[in-house]
Amino acid sequence: MGGQDEGPGRRSPADLIERARRASLFYRASYEGTDPHQVRLPAAAGDELIQGIAAGVDTELCQIVPFAAAGQSSQAPFSRAVWRQLAARCVVQRLYLVPTGGVDTDEVDRQIVEDRHHKLQAFSVPISLAGEMATVPMNDMWLIDRSVVVRQETGTDGLASWVVTGNSEEVDRARRLWEELMGRRCAPTTVARQYPAGPELTRWILRSASMLYAMAPMSCTTSHFDRKSCVWYHSAWQYLRLFDMVSSPNWHATFYTTQLVEAVRGGARRILISGAADYTMLAFVLDAARALTGRLPDDLDVHALDLCETPLLACRWYAAQVGAEVTVHRRDITRPDQVDELADDGFDLVVTDAFLTRFDRRAVDTVLQSWSRLLRPGGRVITTVRLHPENEWPRRGPEPLDEDGEAAEEEPQQGGQPRMTNLVDDFELRFRERAAGWRTLLPVELEELSRAARRYAAQMTSNDLGDAAEVQEAFRRSGFRLSTCDVGRVGGELVGTEYIRLTADSSSDRTVTSG
């Protein structure tokens, strides 16, 4: 038996320990990398890192600190004490990033007052939903003497770490971000926004995105673009909306705000939202209704119609949060018998965003005729329609892309064009880049959300209804008279494209011309 223990295949304890030591070195190399200008530390080493970094600051420490949606700063008591000691001998500037409406502003103000009492130069910077969530990361970042960056990072495994780097590109990027955010600190109410008008929904979407993600598998039924189930659409929608990845009324905010305010001023009170991904259009309607007097008119009567229950539940939820009322109808807009049940009293206004391209050209005529029946004589439609002939970068190949397509080929980024020939891959990549810096505010894992984003991009369809003239002619065939019409270019979902923004009035006699 003793001879077997000492056979030629037997390793000594010292050899096994040495192998384990080499494995540890390999792991450290893969974790920390081999860049001599960068060091990576686990999140648990935060206190040691902060103490060491503070001792090495020469003249200036610039901090970007996110306030979580619940209103709690990420600065722990130990780190606050260290920074206060540092402020006694050099400049410590701090910017608190606050999702607009997402936290109690009194809590932020109290923190700033406390910081300033300890000689830190502290300010708050509001971050809005309108495109900024795609560019401003919600992670701690420090810029030391304008030459070294310290930032928090969360890996694909969900584990957090600290990265300390002197890489010139990272330092330059941090400088630009710092200077851009510092430029806003004194005027939070005039923050530059990608879209110049429209309701600020960051606070609400941060609260409701996870709710709809969990609810959709139970409440989704069918939709006009998927007669089996629209779970893949409604579950991911608000997370995609959060990072400006999908078409929404905010892409045309000035148009909708102007037209809705004008309609309410003209007496429109009975308003129908026809087709809703969530409650965004309802928010636009309610904002416009408040614009004249600061309160909702007593006779305001808002309705929402959709084939799926999920967006209707979302509308009810939002209305309850803001002290409003909405009547919801689960109906098929292409079914005359279901439409006629609602047509007796007539609506002053039908409003919807990018809805018509969910249908082919024949079905579009049916939808327009349904709107005509739902409107009172002289009632108005306010909507936008995607113009496929004006796509900035058309799909390649004869077949539509699917989730299991071939590996993407790299292509240089040019303006707003995709960086990959596979547009589904490009969509998922953009989502990951935009969402990565906000992981601390997202209750769903990034990997899971990325798969949901990919499913959306692979399954979403939008029908080509022709150019602007063809869209206008479709309205005329259904008895509408075009009131306003303009075309604007936006970034788009998969590719940049143009939308026609139009208002159309129903004929006084509701005569519909078929053809």
XYZ file of C-alpha atoms in Angstrom, residues 97-102 125-136 138 181 184 188-203 205-206 241-244 250 438:
45
model
C -25.989 63.227 -10.010
C -29.712 63.248 -9.348
C -32.178 61.505 -11.709
C -34.752 64.212 -12.344
C -37.635 63.734 -9.938
C -36.080 60.517 -8.701
C -26.721 68.135 -11.278
C -30.095 66.857 -12.534
C -29.952 64.037 -15.081
C -33.035 63.779 -17.264
C -34.543 60.937 -19.236
C -34.163 62.819 -22.502
C -31.069 61.113 -23.839
C -28.732 61.859 -20.913
C -29.131 58.452 -19.326
C -27.319 57.070 -22.338
C -24.233 59.237 -21.797
C -23.818 59.955 -18.074
C -24.414 56.472 -12.580
C -21.507 68.567 -15.741
C -24.873 72.809 -15.413
C -30.510 72.951 -12.812
C -33.807 74.211 -14.235
C -32.215 75.101 -17.556
C -30.355 71.860 -18.203
C -29.825 71.327 -21.924
C -32.041 68.498 -23.099
C -32.030 66.516 -26.306
C -35.739 67.241 -26.608
C -36.881 70.785 -25.756
C -40.337 69.944 -24.394
C -42.487 67.247 -22.913
C -43.126 65.776 -19.465
C -40.182 64.628 -17.349
C -40.800 60.948 -16.650
C -37.469 59.742 -15.262
C -38.832 59.360 -11.745
C -40.058 55.087 -15.333
C -37.382 54.246 -12.761
C -37.356 53.723 -23.292
C -35.211 54.654 -20.294
C -32.077 54.626 -22.448
C -33.655 56.266 -25.509
C -40.205 62.386 -26.704
C -26.764 52.764 -14.449
